[in-house]
Coordinates of C-alpha atoms and ligand atoms in Angstrom, one line a residue:
X1 CA 5.9 7.5 5.9
X2 CA 8.9 8.9 5.3
X3 CA 12.0 7.6 5.0
X4 CA 15.4 8.7 7.9
X5 CA 18.9 7.4 8.0
X6 CA 21.9 8.0 10.0
X7 CA 25.5 7.1 10.0
X8 CA 28.5 7.3 12.6
X9 CA 32.2 6.1 12.2
X10 CA 35.1 6.4 10.0
X11 CA 33.8 8.1 7.2
X12 CA 32.3 10.8 5.4
X13 CA 29.0 11.1 6.4
X14 CA 26.5 12.4 3.5
X15 CA 27.6 10.3 0.5
X16 CA 26.7 7.4 3.2
X17 CA 23.5 9.3 4.1
X18 CA 22.6 9.5 0.2
X19 CA 22.8 5.9 -0.4
X20 CA 20.8 5.3 2.5
X21 CA 17.5 7.8 0.5
X22 CA 17.9 6.8 -1.9
X23 CA 17.5 3.2 -0.6
X24 CA 14.3 5.0 1.1
X25 CA 13.1 7.3 -1.5
X26 CA 10.3 4.6 -2.2
X27 CA 8.9 5.7 1.5
X28 CA 8.3 9.5 0.1
X29 CA 9.8 11.7 -2.5
X30 CA 8.7 14.9 -1.4
X31 CA 11.9 16.5 0.1
X32 CA 15.3 15.1 1.2
X33 CA 17.0 16.7 3.5
X34 CA 20.2 16.2 5.6
X35 CA 22.5 17.1 8.6
X36 CA 25.9 16.7 9.6
X37 CA 28.5 17.5 12.1
X38 CA 31.0 19.4 10.4
X39 CA 35.3 18.7 11.5
X40 CA 35.0 22.4 12.9
X41 CA 31.9 20.8 15.3
X42 CA 28.8 23.6 13.2
X43 CA 26.2 21.7 12.5
X44 CA 25.5 22.1 8.6
X45 CA 22.4 21.2 7.1
X46 CA 20.9 20.4 3.3
X47 CA 17.8 20.3 2.1
X48 CA 15.9 20.8 -1.2
X49 CA 11.9 20.0 -2.4
X50 CA 11.8 17.3 -5.1
X51 CA 13.2 13.7 -5.5
X52 CA 17.1 12.9 -4.3
X53 CA 18.3 13.7 -7.8
X54 CA 16.9 17.4 -7.3
X55 CA 18.6 17.6 -3.8
X56 CA 22.1 16.1 -5.1
X57 CA 21.7 18.2 -8.0
X58 CA 22.4 20.9 -5.3
X59 CA 23.9 19.5 -2.4
X60 CA 27.8 20.4 -1.9
X61 CA 29.8 17.2 -1.6
X62 CA 32.8 17.8 -1.2
X63 CA 32.2 20.6 1.3
X64 CA 30.6 18.4 3.4
X65 CA 33.3 16.1 5.8
X66 CA 31.7 16.1 8.8
X67 CA 31.8 11.7 10.3
X68 CA 28.5 11.7 12.0
X69 CA 24.9 12.9 10.1
X70 CA 21.4 12.0 9.6
X71 CA 19.2 12.4 7.0
X72 CA 15.8 12.3 5.8
X73 CA 13.4 11.5 2.4
X74 CA 9.9 13.2 3.1
X75 CA 6.3 12.3 2.1
X76 CA 4.1 15.3 3.0
X77 CA 2.0 15.0 5.8
X78 CA 1.5 18.4 7.8
X79 CA 2.9 20.7 5.4
X80 CA 3.1 21.7 2.1
X81 CA 5.9 19.7 -0.1
X82 CA 8.8 22.8 0.0
X83 CA 12.0 23.6 1.3
X84 CA 10.8 25.2 4.5
X85 CA 8.6 21.8 5.6
X86 CA 11.1 20.0 4.3
X87 CA 13.8 18.2 7.2
X88 CA 15.8 18.3 9.1
X89 CA 14.3 20.4 11.3
X90 CA 16.1 22.8 13.9
X91 CA 15.4 24.5 16.8
X92 CA 15.5 28.0 16.5
X93 CA 19.4 28.6 18.6
X94 CA 20.9 25.8 15.2
X95 CA 22.1 23.7 17.2
X96 CA 19.3 21.2 17.3
X97 CA 18.6 18.7 14.5
X98 CA 15.9 16.9 13.9
X99 CA 13.7 13.9 10.7
X100 CA 11.2 12.7 12.0
X101 CA 8.5 9.5 10.1
X102 CA 4.9 9.5 11.9
X103 CA 2.6 11.6 13.1
X104 CA 3.1 14.6 16.0
X105 CA -1.0 14.4 17.5
X106 CA 0.0 17.0 20.3
X107 CA 1.7 19.4 17.9
X108 CA -0.9 22.2 17.9
X109 CA -0.3 22.1 21.4
X110 CA 3.0 21.6 21.9
X111 CA 3.7 24.5 18.9
X112 CA 2.2 27.4 21.1
X113 CA 3.4 26.1 24.4
X114 CA 6.9 27.0 22.9
X115 CA 6.0 29.9 21.0
X116 CA 4.6 31.5 24.4
X117 CA 8.5 30.5 25.5
X118 CA 9.7 32.6 22.3
X119 CA 10.5 29.9 19.9
X120 CA 10.4 30.7 16.0
X121 CA 8.7 28.7 13.9
X122 CA 9.7 28.4 10.1
X123 CA 6.9 25.5 9.0
X124 CA 4.6 24.4 9.2
X125 CA 5.4 21.3 10.1
X126 CA 4.8 18.7 13.7
X127 CA 8.0 17.7 13.3
X128 CA 9.4 21.4 14.0
X129 CA 8.0 20.9 18.0
X130 CA 10.4 18.3 18.3
X131 CA 13.5 19.9 17.3
X132 CA 12.4 22.8 19.6
X133 CA 11.0 21.1 22.9
X134 CA 14.1 19.3 23.0
X135 CA 16.3 22.7 22.9
X136 CA 13.8 23.7 25.6
X137 CA 14.6 20.8 28.1
X138 CA 18.8 21.4 27.0
X139 CA 19.4 23.3 29.1
X140 CA 22.9 23.4 31.6
X141 CA 24.5 20.1 31.9
X142 CA 21.5 18.1 31.1
X143 CA 23.1 15.4 28.3
X144 CA 21.3 15.1 25.2
X145 CA 19.8 11.6 25.9
X146 CA 17.9 12.9 28.4
X147 CA 16.4 16.2 26.7
X148 CA 15.4 14.0 24.4
X149 CA 13.6 11.4 27.3
X150 CA 11.7 14.3 28.4
X151 CA 10.3 15.5 25.4
X152 CA 9.5 11.8 23.9
X153 CA 7.7 11.5 26.4
X154 CA 6.2 14.1 26.3
X155 CA 4.5 13.9 22.3
X156 CA 1.9 11.8 21.4
X157 CA 0.9 10.4 17.8
X158 CA 3.3 8.5 16.0
X159 CA 7.6 9.1 15.8
X160 CA 10.7 7.0 14.2
X161 CA 13.3 10.4 15.2
X162 CA 16.7 10.6 15.0
X163 CA 18.2 13.6 16.6
X164 CA 21.4 15.5 16.3
X165 CA 23.2 18.1 18.0
X166 CA 26.5 20.2 18.3
X167 CA 26.4 19.8 21.9
X168 CA 27.2 15.8 21.5
X169 CA 29.1 15.6 18.4
X170 CA 29.7 12.5 18.4
X171 CA 26.2 10.7 19.0
X172 CA 22.5 10.5 17.5
X173 CA 19.9 10.2 19.3
X174 CA 16.5 7.7 18.0
X175 CA 13.2 7.0 19.7
X176 CA 10.6 5.4 18.1
X177 CA 6.7 4.8 19.3
X178 CA 4.9 2.6 16.0
X179 CA 6.6 4.3 13.1
X180 CA 9.4 1.3 12.4
X181 CA 12.5 2.0 13.1
X182 CA 16.1 0.3 13.1
X183 CA 19.4 -0.1 14.0
X184 CA 22.8 -1.4 11.7
X185 CA 25.9 -2.6 13.6
X186 CA 28.9 -2.2 11.8
X187 CA 32.6 -1.9 12.1
X188 CA 33.9 0.2 14.1
X189 CA 30.4 2.5 12.9
X190 CA 26.4 2.1 13.8
X191 CA 23.7 3.3 11.2
X192 CA 19.9 4.0 11.8
X193 CA 17.0 3.5 9.2
X194 CA 13.6 3.3 8.6
X195 CA 14.2 0.1 7.3
X196 CA 16.9 -2.5 6.3
X197 CA 17.9 -2.1 2.5
X198 CA 19.2 1.2 3.6
X199 CA 22.2 -0.4 5.5
X200 CA 23.0 -3.2 4.0
X201 CA 26.1 -2.3 2.2
X202 CA 27.6 -1.5 5.5
X203 CA 26.4 -4.2 7.4
X204 CA 23.7 -7.5 7.9
X205 CA 23.3 -7.3 11.7
X206 CA 20.6 -5.2 13.0
X207 CA 18.3 -4.5 16.4
X208 CA 14.7 -3.6 15.2
X209 CA 13.3 -1.1 18.2
X210 CA 10.0 -1.1 19.4
X211 CA 7.7 0.8 20.4
X212 CA 8.6 2.2 23.1
X213 CA 12.0 2.5 22.9
X214 CA 14.8 4.6 22.6
X215 CA 18.6 4.9 21.9
X216 CA 22.0 6.6 22.1
X217 CA 24.2 6.1 19.6
X218 CA 28.3 5.9 18.5
X219 CA 30.5 4.8 16.2
X220 CA 30.9 1.3 18.5
X221 CA 28.2 1.5 21.3
X222 CA 24.6 1.2 21.7
X223 CA 22.6 1.8 25.2
X224 CA 18.6 0.9 24.1
X225 CA 16.8 1.8 27.1
X226 CA 13.1 2.2 27.5
X227 CA 11.2 6.0 27.8
X228 CA 11.1 5.7 31.3
X229 CA 15.4 5.2 31.4
X230 CA 15.0 1.8 31.9
X231 CA 17.8 0.0 30.2
X232 CA 16.9 -3.1 27.6
X233 CA 19.3 -5.8 26.6
X234 CA 18.9 -7.1 23.0
X235 CA 21.3 -8.7 20.1
X236 CA 21.7 -7.6 17.0
X237 CA 20.7 -10.8 14.1
X238 CA 21.7 -10.8 10.8
X239 CA 19.0 -10.6 8.4
X240 CA 19.2 -12.2 5.0
X241 CA 18.6 -9.9 2.2
X242 CA 22.2 -9.0 1.0
X243 CA 23.2 -5.3 -1.1
X244 CA 23.0 -6.4 -4.3
X245 CA 18.7 -6.8 -3.4
X246 CA 18.0 -3.0 -3.7
X247 CA 19.7 -2.7 -7.5
X248 CA 18.5 -2.6 -10.5
X249 CA 20.4 -5.7 -11.7
X250 CA 20.1 -4.6 -15.5
X251 CA 16.6 -3.8 -16.1
X252 CA 15.1 0.0 -16.7
X253 CA 13.2 -0.2 -13.5
X254 CA 12.7 -1.6 -10.2
X255 CA 9.4 -2.5 -11.0
X256 CA 10.3 -5.0 -14.0
X257 CA 12.9 -6.5 -12.1
X258 CA 10.3 -7.3 -9.9
X259 CA 8.2 -8.5 -12.1
X260 CA 10.7 -11.2 -13.8
X261 CA 11.6 -12.2 -10.0
X262 CA 8.4 -13.6 -9.7
X263 CA 9.2 -16.9 -10.7
X264 CA 11.9 -16.9 -8.4
X265 CA 10.3 -15.6 -5.6
X266 CA 7.2 -17.9 -5.8
X267 CA 10.6 -20.7 -5.8
X268 CA 11.7 -19.6 -2.5
X269 CA 8.0 -18.9 -0.8
X270 CA 7.0 -22.2 -1.6
X271 CA 10.4 -23.7 -1.7
X272 CA 11.9 -25.4 1.8
X273 CA 7.8 -25.5 2.2
X274 CA 6.7 -28.4 -0.1
X275 CA 10.0 -30.5 -0.2
X276 CA 8.6 -32.8 2.4
X277 CA 5.7 -33.7 0.1
X278 CA 3.6 -36.0 2.2
X279 CA 0.4 -36.8 2.5
X280 CA -0.3 -34.6 5.4
X281 CA 0.5 -31.0 4.3
X282 CA 2.5 -28.7 7.1
X283 CA 3.5 -25.3 7.5
X284 CA 6.0 -25.9 10.4
X285 CA 5.4 -22.1 11.4
X286 CA 0.9 -22.8 12.0
X287 CA 2.3 -25.8 14.0
X288 CA 2.2 -24.6 17.1
X289 CA -0.8 -23.0 16.9
X290 CA -2.5 -26.2 15.2
X291 CA -4.6 -26.1 18.4
X292 CA -6.2 -23.5 18.3
X293 CA -6.8 -23.8 14.7
X294 CA -8.3 -26.6 14.6
X295 CA -11.0 -24.9 17.1
X296 CA -11.8 -21.8 14.8
X297 CA -14.5 -21.3 12.8
X298 CA -14.4 -18.9 10.1
X299 CA -11.5 -16.3 9.4
X300 CA -10.8 -12.2 8.9
X301 CA -8.2 -11.1 6.3
X302 CA -7.6 -7.6 7.1
X303 CA -5.1 -5.8 4.5
X304 CA -5.1 -2.4 2.2
X305 CA -4.2 -1.5 -1.1
X306 CA -2.9 -5.1 -3.5
X307 CA -2.8 -6.8 0.1
X308 CA -6.6 -6.2 0.3
X309 CA -7.0 -7.5 -3.2
X310 CA -4.6 -10.9 -2.8
X311 CA -7.1 -11.1 0.6
X312 CA -10.3 -11.5 -1.5
X313 CA -8.4 -14.4 -4.0
X314 CA -7.6 -15.9 -0.4
X315 CA -11.0 -15.7 1.0
X316 CA -12.1 -18.4 -2.1
X317 CA -8.6 -20.7 -0.7
X318 CA -9.8 -20.9 2.3
X319 CA -13.4 -21.2 1.9
X320 CA -12.9 -23.8 -1.4
X321 CA -9.7 -25.6 0.3
X322 CA -10.1 -25.3 3.7
X323 CA -13.8 -25.6 3.8
X324 CA -13.3 -21.8 6.2
X325 CA -15.7 -19.4 5.5
X326 CA -13.7 -16.1 5.8
X327 CA -15.1 -12.3 5.2
X328 CA -11.9 -9.8 3.4
X329 CA -11.7 -5.8 4.8
X330 CA -10.2 -2.9 4.5
X331 CA -7.7 -2.3 8.1
X332 CA -8.9 1.5 7.4
X333 CA -13.0 0.1 7.1
X334 CA -12.2 -2.4 10.2
X335 CA -11.6 -0.6 13.3
X336 CA -14.4 1.8 12.6
X337 CA -17.1 -0.8 12.4
X338 CA -18.6 -3.2 15.4
X339 CA -16.7 -6.4 13.6
X340 CA -17.9 -9.0 15.2
X341 CA -14.7 -10.9 16.3
X342 CA -14.9 -13.3 18.4
X343 CA -12.0 -16.1 19.6
X344 CA -12.9 -18.8 17.5
X345 CA -12.0 -16.1 14.2
X346 CA -9.0 -16.5 12.2
X347 CA -7.9 -13.4 11.6
X348 CA -5.7 -13.0 8.7
X349 CA -3.4 -9.2 8.5
X350 CA -1.7 -9.7 5.1
X351 CA 1.2 -6.8 4.4
X352 CA 4.4 -6.9 2.9
X353 CA 5.6 -4.1 4.7
X354 CA 4.4 -5.0 8.1
X355 CA 4.1 -1.4 9.0
X356 CA 0.5 -0.2 7.3
X357 CA -1.1 1.6 10.2
X358 CA -4.6 0.9 8.7
X359 CA -3.8 -3.0 8.6
X360 CA -2.1 -3.2 12.0
X361 CA -4.6 -0.8 14.0
X362 CA -7.8 -3.8 12.2
X363 CA -5.4 -6.5 13.4
X364 CA -5.0 -5.0 17.0
X365 CA -8.6 -4.3 17.4
X366 CA -9.6 -7.8 15.9
X367 CA -6.9 -9.3 18.5
X368 CA -8.7 -9.2 21.4
X369 CA -11.9 -10.7 20.3
X370 CA -9.0 -13.8 21.4
X371 CA -8.6 -15.7 18.2
X372 CA -5.4 -16.7 16.3
X373 CA -3.4 -13.7 13.9
X374 CA -1.3 -15.5 12.0
X375 CA 0.2 -12.6 10.5
X376 CA 1.3 -13.1 6.0
X377 CA 3.7 -10.2 5.5
X378 CA 7.1 -9.9 3.1
X379 CA 9.6 -8.4 5.5
X380 CA 11.2 -9.3 8.7
X381 CA 11.1 -8.1 12.1
X382 CA 8.3 -5.9 11.5
X383 CA 5.8 -4.6 13.3
X384 CA 3.3 -7.4 11.7
X385 CA 5.6 -10.4 12.3
X386 CA 6.6 -9.1 16.0
X387 CA 2.9 -8.9 17.4
X388 CA 1.2 -11.4 15.4
X389 CA 1.3 -15.6 17.4
X390 CA 1.9 -16.8 13.8
X391 CA 3.5 -15.7 10.7
X392 CA 4.3 -17.1 7.6
X393 CA 7.2 -14.8 5.8
X394 CA 6.7 -14.8 1.8
X395 CA 10.1 -15.1 0.7
X396 CA 10.4 -12.2 -2.1
X397 CA 13.0 -10.1 -1.0
X398 CA 13.2 -6.4 -0.9
X399 CA 10.4 -5.2 -2.9
X400 CA 11.6 -1.5 -4.6
X401 CA 8.6 -0.5 -7.0
X402 CA 6.1 1.2 -5.2
X403 CA 3.9 -0.5 -7.2
X404 CA 3.8 -4.3 -5.6
X405 CA 3.6 -7.5 -7.7
X406 CA 6.7 -10.2 -6.8
X407 CA 4.8 -9.7 -3.9
X408 CA 1.8 -9.6 -4.8
X409 CA 1.9 -13.5 -6.3
X410 CA 4.1 -14.7 -3.2
X411 CA 1.4 -13.6 -1.4
X412 CA -1.0 -15.6 -3.0
X413 CA 1.2 -19.0 -2.8
X414 CA 0.9 -18.4 0.8
X415 CA -2.4 -18.1 1.3
X416 CA -2.8 -21.2 -0.9
X417 CA -0.3 -22.6 1.0
X418 CA -1.4 -21.9 4.5
X419 CA -5.6 -23.0 3.1
X420 CA -3.6 -26.5 2.2
X421 CA -2.5 -26.5 5.5
X422 CA -6.0 -25.6 7.3
X423 CA -7.7 -28.3 4.8
X424 CA -5.2 -31.3 6.3
X425 CA -5.9 -30.2 9.8
X426 CA -9.8 -30.0 10.0
X427 CA -9.8 -33.1 7.4
X428 CA -11.8 -31.2 5.0
X429 CA -9.5 -32.6 1.7
X430 CA -8.5 -36.1 1.8
X431 CA -4.3 -37.0 1.6
X432 CA -4.8 -37.1 -2.3
X433 CA -6.7 -33.4 -2.4
X434 CA -3.5 -32.3 -0.7
X435 CA -0.6 -34.4 -2.4
X436 CA -2.4 -32.9 -5.4
X437 CA -2.3 -29.0 -4.0
X438 CA 1.0 -29.2 -3.3
X439 CA 2.3 -31.0 -6.7
X440 CA 0.0 -27.6 -8.1
X441 CA 2.0 -25.0 -6.6
X442 CA 5.1 -26.1 -7.3
X443 CA 4.8 -25.5 -10.8
X444 CA 4.4 -22.1 -10.4
X445 CA 7.5 -20.8 -11.4
X446 CA 7.9 -22.8 -14.8
X447 CA 3.8 -21.6 -15.5
X448 CA 5.5 -17.7 -14.3
X449 CA 8.4 -18.1 -16.4
X450 CA 5.9 -18.9 -19.4
X451 CA 3.7 -16.0 -18.6
X452 CA 6.2 -13.5 -18.9
X453 CA 7.4 -14.8 -22.8
X454 CA 4.2 -12.7 -23.5
X455 CA 5.8 -9.3 -22.5
X456 CA 6.1 -8.2 -26.2
X457 CA 2.7 -9.1 -27.2
X458 CA 1.7 -6.2 -24.1
X459 CA 4.4 -4.2 -25.3
X460 CA 2.7 -3.6 -28.7
X461 CA -1.1 -3.9 -26.5
X462 CA 1.1 -1.0 -24.0
X463 CA 2.0 1.3 -27.8
X464 CA -2.2 1.0 -29.8
X465 CA -3.4 2.1 -26.5
X466 CA -1.3 3.9 -23.6
X467 CA -3.4 7.5 -24.6
X468 CA -6.9 5.9 -24.3
X469 CA -9.0 7.6 -20.8
X470 CA -10.0 4.9 -19.2
X471 CA -9.9 0.9 -19.2
X472 CA -12.4 -1.4 -17.6
X473 CA -10.6 -4.9 -16.1
X474 CA -13.5 -7.5 -15.7
X475 CA -13.2 -11.5 -14.2
X476 CA -15.6 -13.7 -12.8
X477 CA -14.7 -15.9 -9.5
X478 CA -11.0 -16.7 -8.6
X479 CA -10.4 -13.8 -11.4
X480 CA -12.6 -10.8 -10.1
X481 CA -9.8 -9.5 -7.3
X482 CA -7.3 -10.0 -9.8
X483 CA -9.3 -7.2 -12.0
X484 CA -9.4 -5.3 -9.7
X485 CA -5.9 -5.6 -8.7
X486 CA -5.3 -4.9 -13.0
X487 CA -6.7 -1.6 -12.4
X488 CA -5.5 0.1 -9.4
X489 CA -1.2 -1.3 -10.8
X490 CA -2.6 0.8 -13.8
X491 CA -4.1 3.8 -12.3
X492 CA -1.0 3.9 -9.6
X493 CA 1.9 4.0 -12.2
X494 CA 0.7 5.5 -15.3
X495 CA -2.4 8.1 -13.6
X496 CA -4.8 6.5 -16.8
X497 CA -8.4 5.8 -14.7
X498 CA -9.5 1.8 -14.7
X499 CA -11.8 -0.3 -13.2
X500 CA -11.8 -3.3 -12.4
X501 CA -15.6 -4.9 -12.0
X502 CA -17.2 -9.0 -11.8
X503 CA -17.7 -10.0 -14.9
X504 CA -21.5 -10.2 -14.1
X505 CA -21.9 -7.0 -12.2
X506 CA -21.4 -5.0 -15.8
X507 CA -24.8 -5.6 -17.1
X508 CA -25.8 -3.8 -13.5
X509 CA -25.0 -0.6 -14.4
X510 CA -21.3 0.0 -15.9
X511 CA -21.8 -1.8 -19.2
X512 CA -24.1 1.7 -20.0
X513 CA -19.7 3.4 -19.6
X514 CA -18.4 1.4 -22.5
X515 CA -17.8 3.0 -25.7
X516 CA -15.0 1.7 -28.5
X517 CA -12.3 4.1 -26.6
X518 CA -12.4 2.3 -23.5
X519 CA -10.7 -1.2 -23.8
X520 CA -11.7 -3.9 -21.6
X521 CA -9.2 -6.2 -20.2
X522 CA -11.0 -9.7 -19.4
X523 CA -9.9 -12.1 -17.9
X524 CA -10.7 -15.3 -19.0
X525 CA -9.1 -18.9 -18.5
X526 CA -10.7 -21.7 -19.0
X527 CA -12.6 -22.4 -15.7
X528 CA -15.8 -22.9 -14.2
X529 CA -16.6 -19.9 -14.6
X530 CA -15.6 -20.2 -18.6
X531 CA -18.8 -19.7 -20.2
X532 CA -20.0 -17.2 -18.4
X533 CA -16.9 -15.0 -19.4
X534 CA -17.3 -15.9 -22.7
X535 CA -21.2 -14.0 -22.7
X536 CA -20.3 -11.4 -20.7
X537 CA -17.2 -10.1 -23.2
X538 CA -20.2 -10.9 -26.1
X539 CA -22.4 -8.3 -23.5
X540 CA -19.4 -5.5 -24.4
X541 CA -18.6 -6.8 -28.1
X542 CA -22.2 -6.0 -28.8
X543 CA -21.7 -2.8 -27.8
X544 CA -18.8 -1.9 -29.5
X545 CA -16.6 -2.9 -26.5
X546 CA -13.3 -3.3 -27.6
X547 CA -12.0 -6.6 -26.1
X548 CA -8.5 -7.7 -25.1
X549 CA -8.8 -10.8 -23.8
X550 CA -5.7 -12.7 -21.5
X551 CA -7.1 -17.0 -21.3
X552 CA -5.4 -19.9 -21.8
X553 CA -3.0 -20.5 -25.3
X554 CA -4.9 -22.5 -27.8
X555 CA -8.5 -21.2 -26.7
X556 CA -9.1 -19.8 -30.2
X557 CA -13.2 -19.1 -29.3
X558 CA -11.8 -16.9 -27.0
X559 CA -9.1 -15.4 -29.8
X560 CA -11.7 -15.5 -31.6
X561 CA -14.6 -13.3 -29.7
X562 CA -11.8 -10.5 -28.5
X563 CA -9.8 -8.2 -30.8
X564 CA -7.0 -8.9 -29.2
X565 CA -6.0 -11.5 -27.2
X566 CA -2.5 -12.8 -24.6
X567 CA -2.2 -16.1 -24.3
X568 CA -1.0 -17.4 -21.2
X569 CA 0.1 -21.3 -20.0
X570 CA -2.9 -23.7 -19.3
X571 CA -2.8 -24.2 -15.4
X572 CA -4.6 -26.5 -12.3
X573 CA -8.0 -23.2 -11.7
X574 CA -7.1 -21.9 -8.4
X575 CA -3.6 -21.4 -10.1
X576 CA -5.2 -18.9 -12.4
X577 CA -4.2 -15.5 -10.0
X578 CA -1.4 -16.1 -9.8
X579 CA -0.7 -16.8 -13.5
X580 CA -2.6 -14.0 -14.3
X581 CA -1.1 -11.5 -12.1
X582 CA 2.3 -11.2 -14.8
X583 CA 0.0 -9.8 -17.4
X584 CA -1.6 -7.2 -16.1
X585 CA 1.0 -6.0 -14.6
X586 CA 3.5 -5.9 -17.4
X587 CA 0.4 -4.5 -19.8
X588 CA 0.8 -1.7 -17.0
X589 CA 4.1 -1.1 -17.0
X590 CA 4.2 -0.6 -20.5
X591 CA 1.3 1.7 -21.0
X592 CA 3.4 4.1 -17.6
X593 CA 6.7 3.8 -19.5
X594 CA 4.9 5.6 -22.8
X595 CA 3.2 7.9 -21.1
X596 CA 6.8 9.0 -19.5
X597 CA 5.7 8.3 -15.7
X598 CA 8.0 7.8 -13.3
X599 CA 7.1 4.1 -12.6
X600 CA 9.2 3.4 -9.7
X601 CA 8.4 6.5 -7.7
X602 CA 4.6 7.2 -9.0
X603 CA 3.8 11.1 -8.0
X604 CA 1.3 11.4 -4.8
X605 CA 2.1 7.0 -3.4
X606 CA 4.8 6.0 -1.1
X607 CA 5.3 2.4 -0.7
X608 CA 5.0 2.0 2.9
X609 CA 2.1 4.2 4.4
X610 CA 2.7 4.4 8.5
X611 CA 0.4 7.2 8.6
X612 CA -3.9 6.7 9.3
Ligands
M6R1 O1 2.7 -3.4 2.8 P1 1.4 -3.0 3.1 O2 1.3 -5.0 1.5 O3 0.5 -2.9 3.8 O4 0.8 -2.4 1.6 C1 -0.5 -1.8 1.5 C2 -0.6 -1.1 0.3 O5 -0.3 0.6 0.7 C3 0.0 -0.9 -0.9 O6 -0.2 -2.7 -1.2 C4 -0.5 -0.8 -2.2 O7 -1.8 -1.1 -2.7 C5 0.4 -0.9 -3.7 N1 1.5 0.8 -3.6 C6 0.2 -1.3 -4.5 O8 0.3 -1.5 -5.9

């Protein structure tokens, strides 16, 4: 995690670094800092503990006139979140500054070696060894980029680094191994950052660095080389996102804005893929590997967090639409078990960021079995997108709120399309069924618009229940994953304990928890398990449970049975998880707001988990 940024150009670097860090704060917010080369030639380092706004409050911005600089926003791994451990880290002679995202696994050995050589360490971080090691190699006439290259070749673990030194005041040296890093190519200015949004104010042209690469950046030149020193030729590519996406656009929080963007996100995700509606629906992204796809006999979905919940819905789609037996595994679990994945198994890693460490590790482990890898992610150029055999991108646009919302529903839409493509390819659905499925998913944007109209009902429920200690979410079948997702949303942004449970399992234990102080959110659209859900709700009511039911509008039976009712538009069964994700997101959002929580930057979290 952590976000890094660098700038060289004609403008003062410090304000640009701050602006970039603002766009990267979703990656961590334990501390922040910048280093610049001032007009005097001095290396100046400023840093502080806490969020970026705390750093800005202490920063003497007007004093900083350097045109070159690097910055960092931290999610602490090694060393507690205090000022000494905040980046940039500097060497003993205070001539080299380093910002880093990742974990240096051999930092203890290097620290011991460098301490014996007389280097003076000031922090508990793994990163400081990089600054000290560069200092060690930066002697006599060795240029900065060579010293950095020698240093990087000694590191074990993961890193994206940017290095600044007063010995080379007009350049920044960067390197990448298993943590994302992108170079922005501007007009007489060059930027570098963990992610594209930090640079969109300045350029739309980017070079995505790959593992084992480093670069020497000046304001008008980029030397991209391997860690062995071999030159690499790679042109910059234009990115479709624009700077407005990183603004709140009148909403109070990014999360709220992103919830409201869902009709547009789903429309863009399904849009051009389904407009040429024919009886044999095809996803262009998959057509090149159709040969491999027609031979598979099962699938495994790999993901973490919210993406894993999307994967659970994907299991229903793949089994029901495409007739493919499907397993869903956590990235963090899959890589450490002896999973039986052969070349007849379709591997579907799901990741909004495309950079989640555990999902990437699981994808690589599963891919060793030889089966085709079809990734679903939201970020172009991400590691997952580059390594998979094929990618079906969500078109949700930039998501800044740490809690995933629009990317979740967009992944569900992509999974629906992938299942329909496979169903058509394997003729497990008829051409009429295929047309119906496609015409149904095209209704999703309108359905989501209608679902969003229930915000005031959900806000009053939040008003009533924001002080309770526990929530239970129950659902069955294809909406059981939405119960899990609703509970996760509430936990991560409001810090209320919540559990998601398959409603039919309640009587095997959790029903013992039910009291009138623990609201039960029951997801009960009129689908194939509706009657069963009514029974489960009744079981909760009989034990004094307080039920908030979310179901189809006009369902007077459900409304009569529950204590509170949230009506959702009536829709085809396979679309219910997409529609019901809206009320669980809005409820969590308003509960968190009413509790005074930092909705976009919840404690202890970072949006992209690039460490194990
Ligand atoms: O970028 P990814 O989809 O791989 O991220 C996976 C999880 O870290 C992520 O979904 C996390 O659970 C969200 N904060 C949930 O809102």
